[in-house]
Coordinates of C-alpha atoms and ligand atoms in Angstrom, one line a residue:
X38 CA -26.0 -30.9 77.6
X39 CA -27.8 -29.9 74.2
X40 CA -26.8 -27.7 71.5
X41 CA -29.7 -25.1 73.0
X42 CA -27.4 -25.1 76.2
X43 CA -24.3 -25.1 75.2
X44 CA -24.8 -22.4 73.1
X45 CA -26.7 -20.4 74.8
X46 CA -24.1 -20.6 77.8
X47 CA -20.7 -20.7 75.8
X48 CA -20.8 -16.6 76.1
X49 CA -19.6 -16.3 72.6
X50 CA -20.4 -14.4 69.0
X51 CA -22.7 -17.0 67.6
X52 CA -20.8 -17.1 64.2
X53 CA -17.7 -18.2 66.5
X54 CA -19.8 -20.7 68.4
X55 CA -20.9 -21.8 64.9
X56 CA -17.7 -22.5 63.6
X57 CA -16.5 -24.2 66.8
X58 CA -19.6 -26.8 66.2
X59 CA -19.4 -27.3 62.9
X60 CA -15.4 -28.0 63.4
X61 CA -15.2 -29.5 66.9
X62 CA -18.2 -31.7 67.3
X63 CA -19.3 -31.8 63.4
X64 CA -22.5 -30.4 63.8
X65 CA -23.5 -27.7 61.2
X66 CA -25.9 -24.9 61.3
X67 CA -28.4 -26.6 59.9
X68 CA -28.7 -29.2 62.5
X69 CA -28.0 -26.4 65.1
X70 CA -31.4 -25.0 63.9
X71 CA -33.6 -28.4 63.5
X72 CA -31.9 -30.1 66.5
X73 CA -31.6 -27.8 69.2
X74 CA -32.2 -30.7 71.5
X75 CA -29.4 -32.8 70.4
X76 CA -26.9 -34.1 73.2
X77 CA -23.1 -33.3 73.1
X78 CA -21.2 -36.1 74.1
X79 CA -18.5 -35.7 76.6
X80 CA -15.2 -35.4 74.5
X81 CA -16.9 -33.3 71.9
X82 CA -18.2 -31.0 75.2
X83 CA -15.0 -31.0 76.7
X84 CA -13.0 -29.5 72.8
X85 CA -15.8 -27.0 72.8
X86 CA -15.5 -25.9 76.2
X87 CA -11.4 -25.8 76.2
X88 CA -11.9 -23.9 72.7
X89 CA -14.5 -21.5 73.7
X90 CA -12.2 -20.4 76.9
X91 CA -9.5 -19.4 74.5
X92 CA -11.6 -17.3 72.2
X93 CA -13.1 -15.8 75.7
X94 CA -9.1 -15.2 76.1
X95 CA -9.1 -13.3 73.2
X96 CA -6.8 -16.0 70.5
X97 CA -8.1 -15.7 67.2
X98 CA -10.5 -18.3 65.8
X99 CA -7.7 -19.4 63.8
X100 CA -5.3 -20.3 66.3
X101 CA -8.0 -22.2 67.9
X102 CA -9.0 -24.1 64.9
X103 CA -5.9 -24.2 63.5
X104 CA -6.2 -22.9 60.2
X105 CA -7.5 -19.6 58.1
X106 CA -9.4 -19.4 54.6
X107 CA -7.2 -16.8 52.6
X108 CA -7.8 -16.3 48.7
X109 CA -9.9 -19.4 48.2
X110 CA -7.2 -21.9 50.2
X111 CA -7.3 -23.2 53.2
X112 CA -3.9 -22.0 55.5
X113 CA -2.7 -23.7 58.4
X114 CA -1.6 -21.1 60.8
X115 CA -0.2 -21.0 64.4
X116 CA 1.0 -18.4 67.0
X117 CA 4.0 -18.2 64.7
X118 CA 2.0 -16.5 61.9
X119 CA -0.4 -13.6 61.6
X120 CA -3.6 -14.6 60.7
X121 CA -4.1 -13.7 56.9
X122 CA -6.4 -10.9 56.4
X123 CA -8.9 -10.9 53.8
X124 CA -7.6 -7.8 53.1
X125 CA -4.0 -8.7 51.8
X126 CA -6.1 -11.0 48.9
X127 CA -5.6 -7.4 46.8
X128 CA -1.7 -8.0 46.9
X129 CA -2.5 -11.2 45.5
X130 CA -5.2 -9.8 42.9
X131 CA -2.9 -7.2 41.9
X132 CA 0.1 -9.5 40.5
X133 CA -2.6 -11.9 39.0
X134 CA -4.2 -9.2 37.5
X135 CA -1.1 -8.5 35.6
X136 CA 0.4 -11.6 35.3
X137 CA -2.5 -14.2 33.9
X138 CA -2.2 -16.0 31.2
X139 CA 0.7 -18.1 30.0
X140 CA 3.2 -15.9 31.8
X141 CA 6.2 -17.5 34.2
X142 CA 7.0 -14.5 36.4
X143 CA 9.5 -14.0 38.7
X144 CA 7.6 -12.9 41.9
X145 CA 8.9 -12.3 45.7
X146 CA 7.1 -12.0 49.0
X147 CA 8.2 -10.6 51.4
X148 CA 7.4 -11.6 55.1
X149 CA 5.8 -14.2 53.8
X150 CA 4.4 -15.8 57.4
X151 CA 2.0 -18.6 56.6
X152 CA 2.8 -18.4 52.6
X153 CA -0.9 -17.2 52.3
X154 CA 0.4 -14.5 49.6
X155 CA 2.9 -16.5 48.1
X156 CA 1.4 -19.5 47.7
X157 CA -2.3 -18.1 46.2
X158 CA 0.1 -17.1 43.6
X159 CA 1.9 -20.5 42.8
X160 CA -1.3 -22.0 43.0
X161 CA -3.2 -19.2 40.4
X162 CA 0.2 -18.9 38.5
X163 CA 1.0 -22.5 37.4
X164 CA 4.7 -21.1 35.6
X165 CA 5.3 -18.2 38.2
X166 CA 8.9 -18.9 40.2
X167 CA 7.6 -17.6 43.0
X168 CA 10.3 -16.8 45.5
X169 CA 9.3 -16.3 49.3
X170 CA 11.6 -14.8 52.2
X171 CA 10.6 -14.8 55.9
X172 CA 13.1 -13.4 59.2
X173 CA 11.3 -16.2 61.5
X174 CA 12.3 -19.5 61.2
X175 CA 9.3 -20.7 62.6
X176 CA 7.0 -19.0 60.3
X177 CA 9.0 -20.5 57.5
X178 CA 7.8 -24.2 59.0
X179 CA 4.5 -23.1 58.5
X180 CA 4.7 -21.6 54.8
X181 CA 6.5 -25.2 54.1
X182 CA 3.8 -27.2 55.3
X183 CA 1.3 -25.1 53.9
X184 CA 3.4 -25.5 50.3
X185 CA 3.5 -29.9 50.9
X186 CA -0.5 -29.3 51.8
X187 CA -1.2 -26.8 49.1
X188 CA 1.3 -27.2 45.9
X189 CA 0.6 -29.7 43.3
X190 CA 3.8 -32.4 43.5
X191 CA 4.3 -31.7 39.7
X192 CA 5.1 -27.4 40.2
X193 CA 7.8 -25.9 41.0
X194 CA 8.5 -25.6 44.3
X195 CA 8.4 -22.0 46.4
X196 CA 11.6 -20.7 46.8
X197 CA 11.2 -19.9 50.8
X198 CA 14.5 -18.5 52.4
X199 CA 15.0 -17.0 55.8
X200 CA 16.8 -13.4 56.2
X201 CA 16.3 -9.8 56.5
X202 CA 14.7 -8.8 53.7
X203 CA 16.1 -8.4 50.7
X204 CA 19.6 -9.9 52.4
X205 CA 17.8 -13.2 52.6
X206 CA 18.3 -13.3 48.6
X207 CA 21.5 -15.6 46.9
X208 CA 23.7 -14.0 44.6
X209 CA 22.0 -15.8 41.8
X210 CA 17.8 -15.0 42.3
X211 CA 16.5 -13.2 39.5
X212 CA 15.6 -10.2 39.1
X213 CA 11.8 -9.7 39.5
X214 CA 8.4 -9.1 37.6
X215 CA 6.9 -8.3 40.5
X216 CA 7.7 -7.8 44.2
X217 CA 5.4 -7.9 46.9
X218 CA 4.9 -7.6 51.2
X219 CA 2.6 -7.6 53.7
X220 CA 5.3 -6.0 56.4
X221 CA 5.6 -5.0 60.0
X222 CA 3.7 -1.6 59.7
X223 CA 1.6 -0.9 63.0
X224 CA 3.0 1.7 64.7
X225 CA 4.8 1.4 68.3
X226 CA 2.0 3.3 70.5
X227 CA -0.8 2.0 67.9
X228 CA -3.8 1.2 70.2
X229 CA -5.0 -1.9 68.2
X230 CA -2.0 -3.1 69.8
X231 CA -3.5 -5.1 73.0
X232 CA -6.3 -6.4 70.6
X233 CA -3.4 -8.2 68.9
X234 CA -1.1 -9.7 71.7
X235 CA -1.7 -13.1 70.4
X236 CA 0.1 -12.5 67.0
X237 CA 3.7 -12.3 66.6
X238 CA 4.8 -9.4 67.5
X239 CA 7.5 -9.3 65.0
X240 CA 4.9 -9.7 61.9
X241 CA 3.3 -6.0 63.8
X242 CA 5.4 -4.0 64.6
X243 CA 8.8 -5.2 63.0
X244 CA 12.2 -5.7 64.8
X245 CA 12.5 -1.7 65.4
X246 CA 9.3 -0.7 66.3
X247 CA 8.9 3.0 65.4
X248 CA 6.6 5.7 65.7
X249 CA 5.1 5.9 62.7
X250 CA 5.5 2.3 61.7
X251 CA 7.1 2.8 58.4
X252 CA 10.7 0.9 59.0
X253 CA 10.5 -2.0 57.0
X254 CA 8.4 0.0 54.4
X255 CA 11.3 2.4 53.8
X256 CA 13.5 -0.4 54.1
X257 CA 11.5 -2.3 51.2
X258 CA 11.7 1.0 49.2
X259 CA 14.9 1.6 49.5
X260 CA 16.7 -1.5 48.2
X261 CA 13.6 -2.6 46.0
X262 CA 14.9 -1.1 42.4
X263 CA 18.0 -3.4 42.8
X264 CA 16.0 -6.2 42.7
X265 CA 13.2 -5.5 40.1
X266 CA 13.1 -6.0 36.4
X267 CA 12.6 -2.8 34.1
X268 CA 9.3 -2.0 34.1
X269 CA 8.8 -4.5 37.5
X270 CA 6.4 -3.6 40.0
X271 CA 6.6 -3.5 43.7
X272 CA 3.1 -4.0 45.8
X273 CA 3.3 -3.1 49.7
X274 CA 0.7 -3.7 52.1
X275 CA 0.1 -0.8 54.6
X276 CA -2.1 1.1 57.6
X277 CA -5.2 2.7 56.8
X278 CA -3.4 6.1 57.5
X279 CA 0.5 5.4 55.6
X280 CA -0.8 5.8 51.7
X281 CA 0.3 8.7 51.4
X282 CA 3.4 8.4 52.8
X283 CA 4.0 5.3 50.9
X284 CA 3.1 7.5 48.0
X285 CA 5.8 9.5 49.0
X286 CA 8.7 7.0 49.7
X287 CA 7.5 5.3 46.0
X288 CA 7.9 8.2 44.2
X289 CA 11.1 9.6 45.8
X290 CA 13.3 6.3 45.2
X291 CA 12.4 7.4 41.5
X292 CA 9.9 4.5 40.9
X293 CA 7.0 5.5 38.6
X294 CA 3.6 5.1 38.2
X295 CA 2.5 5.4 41.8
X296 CA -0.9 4.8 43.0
X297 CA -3.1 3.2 45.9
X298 CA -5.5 0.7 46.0
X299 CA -8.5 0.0 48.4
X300 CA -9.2 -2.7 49.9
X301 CA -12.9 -4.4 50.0
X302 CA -13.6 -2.0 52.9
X303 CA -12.8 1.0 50.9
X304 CA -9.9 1.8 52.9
X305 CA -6.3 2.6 51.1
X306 CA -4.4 -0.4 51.8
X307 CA -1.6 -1.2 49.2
X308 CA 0.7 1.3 47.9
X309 CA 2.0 0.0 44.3
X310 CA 4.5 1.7 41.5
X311 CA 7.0 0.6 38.8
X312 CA 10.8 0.7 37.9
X313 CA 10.7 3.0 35.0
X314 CA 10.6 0.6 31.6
X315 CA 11.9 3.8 29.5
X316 CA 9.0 3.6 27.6
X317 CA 5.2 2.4 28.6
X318 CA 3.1 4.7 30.9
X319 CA 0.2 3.5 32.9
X320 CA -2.4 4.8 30.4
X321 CA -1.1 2.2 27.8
X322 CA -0.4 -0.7 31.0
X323 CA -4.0 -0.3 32.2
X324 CA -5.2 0.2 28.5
X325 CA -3.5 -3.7 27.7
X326 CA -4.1 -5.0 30.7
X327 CA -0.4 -5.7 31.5
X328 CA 2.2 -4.6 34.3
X329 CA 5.1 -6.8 32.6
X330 CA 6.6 -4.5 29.8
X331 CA 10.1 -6.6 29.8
Ligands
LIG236 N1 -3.3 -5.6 59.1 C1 -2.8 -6.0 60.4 C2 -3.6 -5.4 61.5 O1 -3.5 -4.2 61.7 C3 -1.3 -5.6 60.5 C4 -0.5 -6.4 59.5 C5 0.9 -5.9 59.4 O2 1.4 -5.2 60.2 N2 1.4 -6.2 58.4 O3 -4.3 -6.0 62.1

């Protein structure tokens, strides 16, 4: 069978047919275009064939392949993991934003699935002690082979523990510059839901699913001042339609500074505010450039 065939039969988007050439039989585009009359061999016909089927299933493209760009790195991700979305890179560009330089941090994720958050910073953030908690154990074996793949031997390692939360912390963890999570937030009726049967449900929906998918957000809230340094911020992912009620839970546990960001798309997608330093307001933060006023 040539390319021509084979692609014109597979009954898939082209970029995903693409992408299972160029990473299943090492063909790229461009020989896609100038060889449309080259032959697949058998193996690489039979991959393509057994991959193609699962996308038809509906499986991401990174289950299939096996692994997801996120923030410039290459993640390996399985069924255990949600697939990183280029829209979480703004939790990432928000800490770095505030924490370049010749900073060592204290920063936490939390629900850290593949490490795709935690471990763009350790890579940007050369001093950080980045900490990382997960409630699935086998999520946590995919953050740790993502930190052997990803980490130079010489840093620091991630801290990657497995709990509930904020319980998942020993006695003796810091307390942080910055805290940060990508939680459960889709809601228990939310019709996207089918669309995403092939990812953990836990990482959607959280262990008590509820009805307006804020749980583990209000949990987060709740018991993040304990754990931040004055002045420390906390960073949390959520639905196109929770900003304002992640607004709300911010600014009633007393934590200042509240604000949303947008995400590339334009939609409001992280909900972010400070433990009160005593003393700095944003005006002077975004004036210096600086989130870390202790
Ligand atoms: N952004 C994901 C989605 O709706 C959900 C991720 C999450 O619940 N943390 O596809």
């Amino acid at each position: 069978m040539t390319l021509r065939d084979w692609l014109a039969g597979c009954a898939l988007a082209r970029v995903d047919a693409l992408a299972l050439l160029r990473e299943l039989a090492g063909v790229d585009h461009a020989t896609v275009l100038a060889h449309p009359q080259r032959v697949l061999d058998a193996a690489a016909r039979a991959r393509l064939d057994a991959a193609a089927a699962r996308l038809r299933g509906g499986e991401p493209l990174a289950y299939v392949l096996g692994w997801r760009e996120f923030h410039g790195l290459r993640f390996q991700v399985d069924p255990a993991v949600l697939v990183p979305r280029p829209e979480t890179e703004l939790l990432v560009d928000f800490v770095l934003q505030r924490f370049a330089g010749n900073d060592a941090p204290a920063l936490l994720d939390l629900g850290t699935g593949s490490g795709a958050v935690a471990l763009s910073l350790a890579c940007a953030l050369p001093r950080a002690q980045v900490w990382a908690v997960d409630a699935s154990e086998a999520a946590l074996r995919v953050a740790r082979a993502n930190a052997r793949a990803l980490l130079p031997p010489a840093r620091a390692p991630l801290r990657l523990l497995r709990g509930d939360w904020f319980a998942a912390l020993p006695d003796d963890a810091p307390r942080f510059d910055c805290i940060v999570a990508n939680p459960p937030y889709v809601a228990a009726g939310d019709p996207h839901l089918p669309a995403l049967r092939h990812e953990p449900r836990l990482a959607l929906v959280g262990a008590e699913p509820s009805a307006d998918g804020l749980t583990d957000l209000r949990r987060i809230v709740r018991d993040a001042p304990a754990h931040l340094r004055r002045g420390g911020w906390l960073a949390l992912e959520h639905g196109h339609d929770q900003a304002r009620a992640v607004r709300t839970l911010l600014a009633a546990r007393g934590l200042r500074d509240v604000h949303t960001l947008k995400d590339l798309a334009g939609i409001a997608r992280v909900g972010a505010a400070r433990l009160d330093d005593g003393a700095i307001s944003l005006n002077n933060t975004v004036r210096n450039g600086l989130g870390r006023t202790s």
